[in-house]
Every structure is written in structure tokens, then in C-alpha cells.
Amino acid sequence: MRLLQFSTSHYCRKVRLALGYKKILYEVENLTPGLHILRIKPLTGLTTTPVLLPQEAGQPEAIGDSSQILRFLETYRPEPPLIPPPPLATEAAMLEDWLDESIGTATRFVYYHGRAGGSETGFLHKMPDRMRSVSQKPSFSTSPFSQLVIQVVRRQYGITPASVALAEQRLGLALDVLWERWHSNPFLVGNSLSVADIAAAALLSPLSLVGSYRQDYPWLFDRISEVHSLCNEPLPPGL
């Protein structure tokens, strides 16, 4: 198998975690943003990564979208499972979709705001005391080229101080939900790793490079590290 990806994408990390958990051998093809469209649009009709190429007779030529890739992997190699049996399967799918569509986007906004030299908007001081410690501003060191890429991404997604403030609020509520689940159970759904854990560990991983989150939510990064260990995937930057 071949995984077409952006090396820094948290959605691509999600697929790598699933491949690692299922012990599926694969190779990576890192794409250049912008030029990537020439490679993947003819394959999937989409312009986003990740894209998985099974490269086996009888299998699809290409699968786009991280959630669709995880469902393909579940049929390709059912053991160990990442989708629990009904009715927990529906719960896991709903959590994965929420993390994909809402929380992964919020993470992107906060992360790139920090990479551009921004600071948090002040929402974090409202978090429950049980999850709080001393906040600090993020600290990043980036090259001029990286800063150029960051500014392009910020314009592409409309990342502004106002949209980042909303993203921080969304993340605060999400982390409350995840804390309640992970505090009482090592897994978000049922008694084993699922697509929900994979999505949370991947899509929140960029926050390990945002100083205040790294400082204020140690339990989150402990859990992200544990999921990466279970999946035989190297830890994300910052961990």
C-alpha cells in the first residue's frame, strides 16, 4: 500500500495510526501543497489528503478521505477491530465524525494562529480547575519559508483572531467531553481502541506545539502518547 500525504497533516496522522494498529505495511509519498492536486485529483476527484492506494488486485485503485480509508482498512484487515460491535459502532462513528468535522478544524485554526506568532484569546482561563495549571504563550521557531506557507494557509482557511477565539471555545468544550470519557475509561467507546480514539489522538496532536495546551492539559497528551504507542506510530512533534 501507498499513502499519499502531507507529512504535517493531522488527518494523515489519523490514517497512519490506523495502519500501524492493524500492522499493515505501507510506504509514504509526501506531496507538495498546491502541486498535490495534480497527483490526487485524477485518482479521487478530491483535492485533499490523505489518499490510500491499496495497490492490490481486486481492491479500489484509490481511496480518499480519512474516515473512508479507515472503513476500508476495517474490511481489508478486520483484526484487530477499530469499529466496535453495534450499538457502540454508531457512537464511535458519531464521535469520529464530530472530531473530523469540528474539532480537527478548530485544532488547525489554533495551531496555525500560534505558528504565525499569535497568542491565545483568553478562553483557557475559564477551564475547570481540575484541568488547569499555569498558562504560557506558545513558543515557535520557524524559517521564513515556513512562515510564508503558514500565511498562505491562514488566508486559505480564513484564520483570523475572531475565528481562532471561536475555535478555542470549541476546543474547550471538546476537551471537557473527552476528559469525562477518558478519565473514567481508557477508551472513548467500549473497552478497546476504536476509530474515536484514533481520531482524537491524531486530530488534537498539533496542540502539543501550542504552549498553553501542552501546559494545561497534560492528561490529553498522556493519552495521545498512549494511543501512538498502541499503534506503533512515532510521537508527534512536541511529545
PDB file of C-alpha atoms in Angstrom:
ATOM      1  CA  MET A   1       0.000   0.000   0.000  1.00  0.00           C
ATOM      2  CA  ARG A   2       0.990   3.593  -0.562  1.00  0.00           C
ATOM      3  CA  LEU A   3      -0.214   6.568   1.458  1.00  0.00           C
ATOM      4  CA  LEU A   4      -0.253   9.931  -0.318  1.00  0.00           C
ATOM      5  CA  GLN A   5       0.016  12.587   2.362  1.00  0.00           C
ATOM      6  CA  PHE A   6       1.202  15.886   3.722  1.00  0.00           C
ATOM      7  CA  SER A   7       3.720  14.944   6.398  1.00  0.00           C
ATOM      8  CA  THR A   8       2.329  17.525   8.861  1.00  0.00           C
ATOM      9  CA  SER A   9      -1.370  16.800   8.307  1.00  0.00           C
ATOM     10  CA  HIS A  10      -3.210  15.565  11.391  1.00  0.00           C
ATOM     11  CA  TYR A  11      -5.744  13.824   9.126  1.00  0.00           C
ATOM     12  CA  CYS A  12      -2.905  11.870   7.514  1.00  0.00           C
ATOM     13  CA  ARG A  13      -1.648  11.031  11.009  1.00  0.00           C
ATOM     14  CA  LYS A  14      -5.059   9.539  11.707  1.00  0.00           C
ATOM     15  CA  VAL A  15      -4.613   7.084   8.825  1.00  0.00           C
ATOM     16  CA  ARG A  16      -1.047   6.229   9.860  1.00  0.00           C
ATOM     17  CA  LEU A  17      -2.286   5.374  13.354  1.00  0.00           C
ATOM     18  CA  ALA A  18      -4.895   3.018  11.919  1.00  0.00           C
ATOM     19  CA  LEU A  19      -2.395   1.355   9.581  1.00  0.00           C
ATOM     20  CA  GLY A  20       0.019   0.903  12.463  1.00  0.00           C
ATOM     21  CA  TYR A  21      -2.630  -0.530  14.785  1.00  0.00           C
ATOM     22  CA  LYS A  22      -3.592  -3.102  12.166  1.00  0.00           C
ATOM     23  CA  LYS A  23       0.076  -3.826  11.386  1.00  0.00           C
ATOM     24  CA  ILE A  24      -0.362  -3.155   7.688  1.00  0.00           C
ATOM     25  CA  LEU A  25       2.848  -2.469   5.794  1.00  0.00           C
ATOM     26  CA  TYR A  26       2.767   0.644   3.646  1.00  0.00           C
ATOM     27  CA  GLU A  27       5.008   3.270   2.109  1.00  0.00           C
ATOM     28  CA  VAL A  28       4.540   7.007   2.236  1.00  0.00           C
ATOM     29  CA  GLU A  29       4.610   9.505  -0.619  1.00  0.00           C
ATOM     30  CA  ASN A  30       4.895  13.054   0.719  1.00  0.00           C
ATOM     31  CA  LEU A  31       3.258  15.592  -1.552  1.00  0.00           C
ATOM     32  CA  THR A  32       3.950  19.289  -2.097  1.00  0.00           C
ATOM     33  CA  PRO A  33       0.990  21.518  -1.174  1.00  0.00           C
ATOM     34  CA  GLY A  34      -0.518  23.049  -4.291  1.00  0.00           C
ATOM     35  CA  LEU A  35       1.148  20.638  -6.673  1.00  0.00           C
ATOM     36  CA  HIS A  36      -0.534  17.761  -4.824  1.00  0.00           C
ATOM     37  CA  ILE A  37      -3.736  18.419  -6.766  1.00  0.00           C
ATOM     38  CA  LEU A  38      -2.099  17.190  -9.968  1.00  0.00           C
ATOM     39  CA  ARG A  39      -1.356  13.874  -8.232  1.00  0.00           C
ATOM     40  CA  ILE A  40      -4.546  13.136  -6.341  1.00  0.00           C
ATOM     41  CA  LYS A  41      -7.443  14.763  -8.194  1.00  0.00           C
ATOM     42  CA  PRO A  42      -7.236  12.326 -11.127  1.00  0.00           C
ATOM     43  CA  LEU A  43      -7.328   9.485  -8.588  1.00  0.00           C
ATOM     44  CA  THR A  44     -10.199  10.532  -6.320  1.00  0.00           C
ATOM     45  CA  GLY A  45     -11.787  13.665  -7.750  1.00  0.00           C
ATOM     46  CA  LEU A  46     -10.842  15.348  -4.463  1.00  0.00           C
ATOM     47  CA  THR A  47      -8.168  17.924  -3.687  1.00  0.00           C
ATOM     48  CA  THR A  48      -7.416  16.848  -0.123  1.00  0.00           C
ATOM     49  CA  THR A  49      -5.134  14.333   1.522  1.00  0.00           C
ATOM     50  CA  PRO A  50      -4.826  11.614   2.700  1.00  0.00           C
ATOM     51  CA  VAL A  51      -5.267   9.224  -0.205  1.00  0.00           C
ATOM     52  CA  LEU A  52      -4.605   5.498   0.118  1.00  0.00           C
ATOM     53  CA  LEU A  53      -3.553   3.366  -2.854  1.00  0.00           C
ATOM     54  CA  PRO A  54      -4.136  -0.327  -1.965  1.00  0.00           C
ATOM     55  CA  GLN A  55      -2.117  -1.486  -4.999  1.00  0.00           C
ATOM     56  CA  GLU A  56      -3.694  -4.944  -4.936  1.00  0.00           C
ATOM     57  CA  ALA A  57      -5.840  -6.780  -7.449  1.00  0.00           C
ATOM     58  CA  GLY A  58      -9.494  -6.676  -6.546  1.00  0.00           C
ATOM     59  CA  GLN A  59      -9.122  -3.576  -4.368  1.00  0.00           C
ATOM     60  CA  PRO A  60     -10.061   0.035  -5.215  1.00  0.00           C
ATOM     61  CA  GLU A  61      -7.424   1.994  -7.086  1.00  0.00           C
ATOM     62  CA  ALA A  62      -7.565   4.873  -4.620  1.00  0.00           C
ATOM     63  CA  ILE A  63      -9.495   5.871  -1.500  1.00  0.00           C
ATOM     64  CA  GLY A  64      -9.749   9.475  -0.360  1.00  0.00           C
ATOM     65  CA  ASP A  65     -10.924  10.906   2.992  1.00  0.00           C
ATOM     66  CA  SER A  66      -9.530   9.602   6.267  1.00  0.00           C
ATOM     67  CA  SER A  67     -12.832   8.156   7.504  1.00  0.00           C
ATOM     68  CA  GLN A  68     -13.393   6.259   4.253  1.00  0.00           C
ATOM     69  CA  ILE A  69      -9.842   4.925   4.435  1.00  0.00           C
ATOM     70  CA  LEU A  70     -10.405   3.650   7.996  1.00  0.00           C
ATOM     71  CA  ARG A  71     -13.569   1.861   6.891  1.00  0.00           C
ATOM     72  CA  PHE A  72     -11.712   0.270   4.009  1.00  0.00           C
ATOM     73  CA  LEU A  73      -8.986  -0.910   6.373  1.00  0.00           C
ATOM     74  CA  GLU A  74     -11.614  -2.450   8.639  1.00  0.00           C
ATOM     75  CA  THR A  75     -12.799  -4.688   5.800  1.00  0.00           C
ATOM     76  CA  TYR A  76      -9.302  -5.263   4.430  1.00  0.00           C
ATOM     77  CA  ARG A  77      -7.965  -6.435   7.798  1.00  0.00           C
ATOM     78  CA  PRO A  78     -10.746  -6.885  10.361  1.00  0.00           C
ATOM     79  CA  GLU A  79      -8.404  -7.774  13.232  1.00  0.00           C
ATOM     80  CA  PRO A  80      -7.718  -6.012  15.453  1.00  0.00           C
ATOM     81  CA  PRO A  81     -11.008  -4.151  15.017  1.00  0.00           C
ATOM     82  CA  LEU A  82     -11.320  -0.374  15.167  1.00  0.00           C
ATOM     83  CA  ILE A  83     -15.113  -0.344  14.852  1.00  0.00           C
ATOM     84  CA  PRO A  84     -16.876  -1.826  17.890  1.00  0.00           C
ATOM     85  CA  PRO A  85     -19.963  -4.015  17.532  1.00  0.00           C
ATOM     86  CA  PRO A  86     -23.443  -2.453  17.474  1.00  0.00           C
ATOM     87  CA  PRO A  87     -24.788  -0.348  19.098  1.00  0.00           C
ATOM     88  CA  LEU A  88     -21.367   1.060  20.047  1.00  0.00           C
ATOM     89  CA  ALA A  89     -20.418   1.285  16.359  1.00  0.00           C
ATOM     90  CA  THR A  90     -22.834   4.178  15.887  1.00  0.00           C
ATOM     91  CA  GLU A  91     -21.464   6.014  18.914  1.00  0.00           C
ATOM     92  CA  ALA A  92     -17.881   5.593  17.716  1.00  0.00           C
ATOM     93  CA  ALA A  93     -18.801   6.792  14.210  1.00  0.00           C
ATOM     94  CA  MET A  94     -20.570   9.873  15.589  1.00  0.00           C
ATOM     95  CA  LEU A  95     -17.567  10.780  17.748  1.00  0.00           C
ATOM     96  CA  GLU A  96     -15.206  10.293  14.831  1.00  0.00           C
ATOM     97  CA  ASP A  97     -17.339  12.495  12.577  1.00  0.00           C
ATOM     98  CA  TRP A  98     -17.546  15.233  15.246  1.00  0.00           C
ATOM     99  CA  LEU A  99     -13.785  15.130  15.734  1.00  0.00           C
ATOM    100  CA  ASP A 100     -13.197  15.184  11.962  1.00  0.00           C
ATOM    101  CA  GLU A 101     -15.590  17.952  11.014  1.00  0.00           C
ATOM    102  CA  SER A 102     -15.454  20.249  14.037  1.00  0.00           C
ATOM    103  CA  ILE A 103     -12.522  19.577  16.331  1.00  0.00           C
ATOM    104  CA  GLY A 104      -9.911  18.861  13.673  1.00  0.00           C
ATOM    105  CA  THR A 105     -10.755  22.185  12.048  1.00  0.00           C
ATOM    106  CA  ALA A 106     -10.608  24.025  15.377  1.00  0.00           C
ATOM    107  CA  THR A 107      -7.200  22.497  16.056  1.00  0.00           C
ATOM    108  CA  ARG A 108      -5.948  23.712  12.676  1.00  0.00           C
ATOM    109  CA  PHE A 109      -7.057  27.274  13.428  1.00  0.00           C
ATOM    110  CA  VAL A 110      -5.412  27.395  16.861  1.00  0.00           C
ATOM    111  CA  TYR A 111      -2.242  25.686  15.648  1.00  0.00           C
ATOM    112  CA  TYR A 112      -1.637  27.955  12.657  1.00  0.00           C
ATOM    113  CA  HIS A 113      -2.518  31.031  14.693  1.00  0.00           C
ATOM    114  CA  GLY A 114       0.205  30.021  17.125  1.00  0.00           C
ATOM    115  CA  ARG A 115       2.648  29.217  14.335  1.00  0.00           C
ATOM    116  CA  ALA A 116       2.101  32.720  12.972  1.00  0.00           C
ATOM    117  CA  GLY A 117       3.092  34.198  16.313  1.00  0.00           C
ATOM    118  CA  GLY A 118      -0.382  34.720  17.743  1.00  0.00           C
ATOM    119  CA  SER A 119      -1.384  34.068  21.321  1.00  0.00           C
ATOM    120  CA  GLU A 120      -4.485  32.532  22.827  1.00  0.00           C
ATOM    121  CA  THR A 121      -7.549  34.723  23.126  1.00  0.00           C
ATOM    122  CA  GLY A 122      -8.112  34.215  26.825  1.00  0.00           C
ATOM    123  CA  PHE A 123     -10.684  31.432  26.822  1.00  0.00           C
ATOM    124  CA  LEU A 124      -8.426  28.972  28.600  1.00  0.00           C
ATOM    125  CA  HIS A 125      -8.669  30.696  31.967  1.00  0.00           C
ATOM    126  CA  LYS A 126     -12.293  29.517  32.126  1.00  0.00           C
ATOM    127  CA  MET A 127     -11.367  25.820  32.127  1.00  0.00           C
ATOM    128  CA  PRO A 128     -12.211  23.711  35.210  1.00  0.00           C
ATOM    129  CA  ASP A 129      -9.590  23.809  37.971  1.00  0.00           C
ATOM    130  CA  ARG A 130      -9.078  20.050  37.715  1.00  0.00           C
ATOM    131  CA  MET A 131      -7.521  20.506  34.270  1.00  0.00           C
ATOM    132  CA  ARG A 132      -5.673  23.764  34.832  1.00  0.00           C
ATOM    133  CA  SER A 133      -2.129  24.788  35.587  1.00  0.00           C
ATOM    134  CA  VAL A 134      -0.122  27.909  34.789  1.00  0.00           C
ATOM    135  CA  SER A 135      -0.695  29.054  31.194  1.00  0.00           C
ATOM    136  CA  GLN A 136       2.036  30.224  28.918  1.00  0.00           C
ATOM    137  CA  LYS A 137       2.084  31.585  25.412  1.00  0.00           C
ATOM    138  CA  PRO A 138       3.109  29.260  22.604  1.00  0.00           C
ATOM    139  CA  SER A 139       6.700  29.340  21.502  1.00  0.00           C
ATOM    140  CA  PHE A 140       7.548  28.570  17.890  1.00  0.00           C
ATOM    141  CA  SER A 141      10.649  28.837  15.791  1.00  0.00           C
ATOM    142  CA  THR A 142      10.009  28.801  12.054  1.00  0.00           C
ATOM    143  CA  SER A 143      12.025  29.620   8.947  1.00  0.00           C
ATOM    144  CA  PRO A 144      10.997  32.459   6.597  1.00  0.00           C
ATOM    145  CA  PHE A 145       9.756  29.863   4.078  1.00  0.00           C
ATOM    146  CA  SER A 146       7.676  28.141   6.754  1.00  0.00           C
ATOM    147  CA  GLN A 147       6.192  31.476   7.743  1.00  0.00           C
ATOM    148  CA  LEU A 148       5.249  32.087   4.105  1.00  0.00           C
ATOM    149  CA  VAL A 149       3.478  28.727   3.966  1.00  0.00           C
ATOM    150  CA  ILE A 150       1.734  29.494   7.263  1.00  0.00           C
ATOM    151  CA  GLN A 151       0.427  32.797   5.938  1.00  0.00           C
ATOM    152  CA  VAL A 152      -0.877  31.082   2.802  1.00  0.00           C
ATOM    153  CA  VAL A 153      -2.694  28.509   4.954  1.00  0.00           C
ATOM    154  CA  ARG A 154      -4.144  31.238   7.161  1.00  0.00           C
ATOM    155  CA  ARG A 155      -5.561  33.056   4.133  1.00  0.00           C
ATOM    156  CA  GLN A 156      -6.834  29.822   2.589  1.00  0.00           C
ATOM    157  CA  TYR A 157      -8.832  28.858   5.679  1.00  0.00           C
ATOM    158  CA  GLY A 158      -9.775  32.353   6.826  1.00  0.00           C
ATOM    159  CA  ILE A 159      -7.852  32.110  10.085  1.00  0.00           C
ATOM    160  CA  THR A 160      -8.303  35.366  11.974  1.00  0.00           C
ATOM    161  CA  PRO A 161      -8.206  36.303  15.676  1.00  0.00           C
ATOM    162  CA  ALA A 162     -12.014  36.160  15.734  1.00  0.00           C
ATOM    163  CA  SER A 163     -12.194  32.691  14.159  1.00  0.00           C
ATOM    164  CA  VAL A 164      -9.424  31.478  16.474  1.00  0.00           C
ATOM    165  CA  ALA A 165     -11.398  32.685  19.506  1.00  0.00           C
ATOM    166  CA  LEU A 166     -14.351  30.568  18.374  1.00  0.00           C
ATOM    167  CA  ALA A 167     -12.034  27.615  17.727  1.00  0.00           C
ATOM    168  CA  GLU A 168     -10.607  27.871  21.245  1.00  0.00           C
ATOM    169  CA  GLN A 169     -14.101  27.823  22.715  1.00  0.00           C
ATOM    170  CA  ARG A 170     -14.968  24.767  20.636  1.00  0.00           C
ATOM    171  CA  LEU A 171     -11.797  23.022  21.785  1.00  0.00           C
ATOM    172  CA  GLY A 172     -12.518  23.874  25.410  1.00  0.00           C
ATOM    173  CA  LEU A 173     -15.925  22.211  25.226  1.00  0.00           C
ATOM    174  CA  ALA A 174     -14.486  19.226  23.341  1.00  0.00           C
ATOM    175  CA  LEU A 175     -11.774  18.697  25.927  1.00  0.00           C
ATOM    176  CA  ASP A 176     -14.423  18.700  28.656  1.00  0.00           C
ATOM    177  CA  VAL A 177     -16.210  15.862  26.829  1.00  0.00           C
ATOM    178  CA  LEU A 178     -13.015  13.889  26.248  1.00  0.00           C
ATOM    179  CA  TRP A 179     -11.883  14.376  29.846  1.00  0.00           C
ATOM    180  CA  GLU A 180     -15.144  12.904  31.189  1.00  0.00           C
ATOM    181  CA  ARG A 181     -14.804   9.863  28.922  1.00  0.00           C
ATOM    182  CA  TRP A 182     -11.080   9.209  29.184  1.00  0.00           C
ATOM    183  CA  HIS A 183     -10.995   9.959  32.926  1.00  0.00           C
ATOM    184  CA  SER A 184     -13.294   7.025  33.664  1.00  0.00           C
ATOM    185  CA  ASN A 185     -12.245   4.670  30.852  1.00  0.00           C
ATOM    186  CA  PRO A 186      -9.002   4.257  28.900  1.00  0.00           C
ATOM    187  CA  PHE A 187     -11.069   4.218  25.674  1.00  0.00           C
ATOM    188  CA  LEU A 188     -13.667   6.644  24.358  1.00  0.00           C
ATOM    189  CA  VAL A 189     -16.114   3.914  23.345  1.00  0.00           C
ATOM    190  CA  GLY A 190     -16.336   0.433  24.797  1.00  0.00           C
ATOM    191  CA  ASN A 191     -13.369  -1.499  26.141  1.00  0.00           C
ATOM    192  CA  SER A 192     -10.891  -1.306  23.276  1.00  0.00           C
ATOM    193  CA  LEU A 193      -9.294   1.176  20.905  1.00  0.00           C
ATOM    194  CA  SER A 194     -11.694   2.489  18.267  1.00  0.00           C
ATOM    195  CA  VAL A 195     -11.880   4.985  15.429  1.00  0.00           C
ATOM    196  CA  ALA A 196     -12.903   7.562  18.055  1.00  0.00           C
ATOM    197  CA  ASP A 197      -9.615   7.212  19.966  1.00  0.00           C
ATOM    198  CA  ILE A 198      -7.648   7.250  16.725  1.00  0.00           C
ATOM    199  CA  ALA A 199      -9.374  10.436  15.565  1.00  0.00           C
ATOM    200  CA  ALA A 200      -8.942  12.219  18.905  1.00  0.00           C
ATOM    201  CA  ALA A 201      -5.261  11.301  19.237  1.00  0.00           C
ATOM    202  CA  ALA A 202      -4.464  12.391  15.679  1.00  0.00           C
ATOM    203  CA  LEU A 203      -6.607  15.485  15.293  1.00  0.00           C
ATOM    204  CA  LEU A 204      -5.627  17.026  18.631  1.00  0.00           C
ATOM    205  CA  SER A 205      -1.924  16.175  18.317  1.00  0.00           C
ATOM    206  CA  PRO A 206      -0.867  19.574  16.823  1.00  0.00           C
ATOM    207  CA  LEU A 207      -1.823  21.180  20.141  1.00  0.00           C
ATOM    208  CA  SER A 208       1.311  19.624  21.638  1.00  0.00           C
ATOM    209  CA  LEU A 209       3.163  22.510  19.963  1.00  0.00           C
ATOM    210  CA  VAL A 210       0.868  25.155  21.478  1.00  0.00           C
ATOM    211  CA  GLY A 211       2.386  26.035  24.827  1.00  0.00           C
ATOM    212  CA  SER A 212      -0.754  26.718  26.839  1.00  0.00           C
ATOM    213  CA  TYR A 213      -2.474  23.478  25.810  1.00  0.00           C
ATOM    214  CA  ARG A 214       0.671  21.452  26.455  1.00  0.00           C
ATOM    215  CA  GLN A 215       0.872  23.014  29.903  1.00  0.00           C
ATOM    216  CA  ASP A 216      -2.805  22.974  30.866  1.00  0.00           C
ATOM    217  CA  TYR A 217      -3.938  19.592  29.551  1.00  0.00           C
ATOM    218  CA  PRO A 218      -1.212  17.061  30.476  1.00  0.00           C
ATOM    219  CA  TRP A 219      -3.768  14.239  30.606  1.00  0.00           C
ATOM    220  CA  LEU A 220      -4.605  14.815  26.923  1.00  0.00           C
ATOM    221  CA  PHE A 221      -1.021  14.411  25.766  1.00  0.00           C
ATOM    222  CA  ASP A 222      -0.518  11.397  28.008  1.00  0.00           C
ATOM    223  CA  ARG A 223      -3.443   9.765  26.221  1.00  0.00           C
ATOM    224  CA  ILE A 224      -2.227  10.847  22.777  1.00  0.00           C
ATOM    225  CA  SER A 225       1.136   9.246  23.599  1.00  0.00           C
ATOM    226  CA  GLU A 226      -0.561   6.027  24.736  1.00  0.00           C
ATOM    227  CA  VAL A 227      -2.581   5.750  21.513  1.00  0.00           C
ATOM    228  CA  HIS A 228       0.551   6.297  19.429  1.00  0.00           C
ATOM    229  CA  SER A 229       2.296   3.554  21.391  1.00  0.00           C
ATOM    230  CA  LEU A 230      -0.600   1.142  20.791  1.00  0.00           C
ATOM    231  CA  CYS A 231      -0.412   1.951  17.082  1.00  0.00           C
ATOM    232  CA  ASN A 232       3.381   1.727  16.775  1.00  0.00           C
ATOM    233  CA  GLU A 233       3.466   5.278  15.390  1.00  0.00           C
ATOM    234  CA  PRO A 234       6.204   7.782  16.304  1.00  0.00           C
ATOM    235  CA  LEU A 235       5.055  10.529  18.633  1.00  0.00           C
ATOM    236  CA  PRO A 236       4.016  13.855  17.091  1.00  0.00           C
ATOM    237  CA  PRO A 237       6.303  16.891  17.395  1.00  0.00           C
ATOM    238  CA  GLY A 238       6.229  18.341  20.892  1.00  0.00           C
ATOM    239  CA  LEU A 239       5.897  14.958  22.579  1.00  0.00           C
TER     240      LEU A 239
END
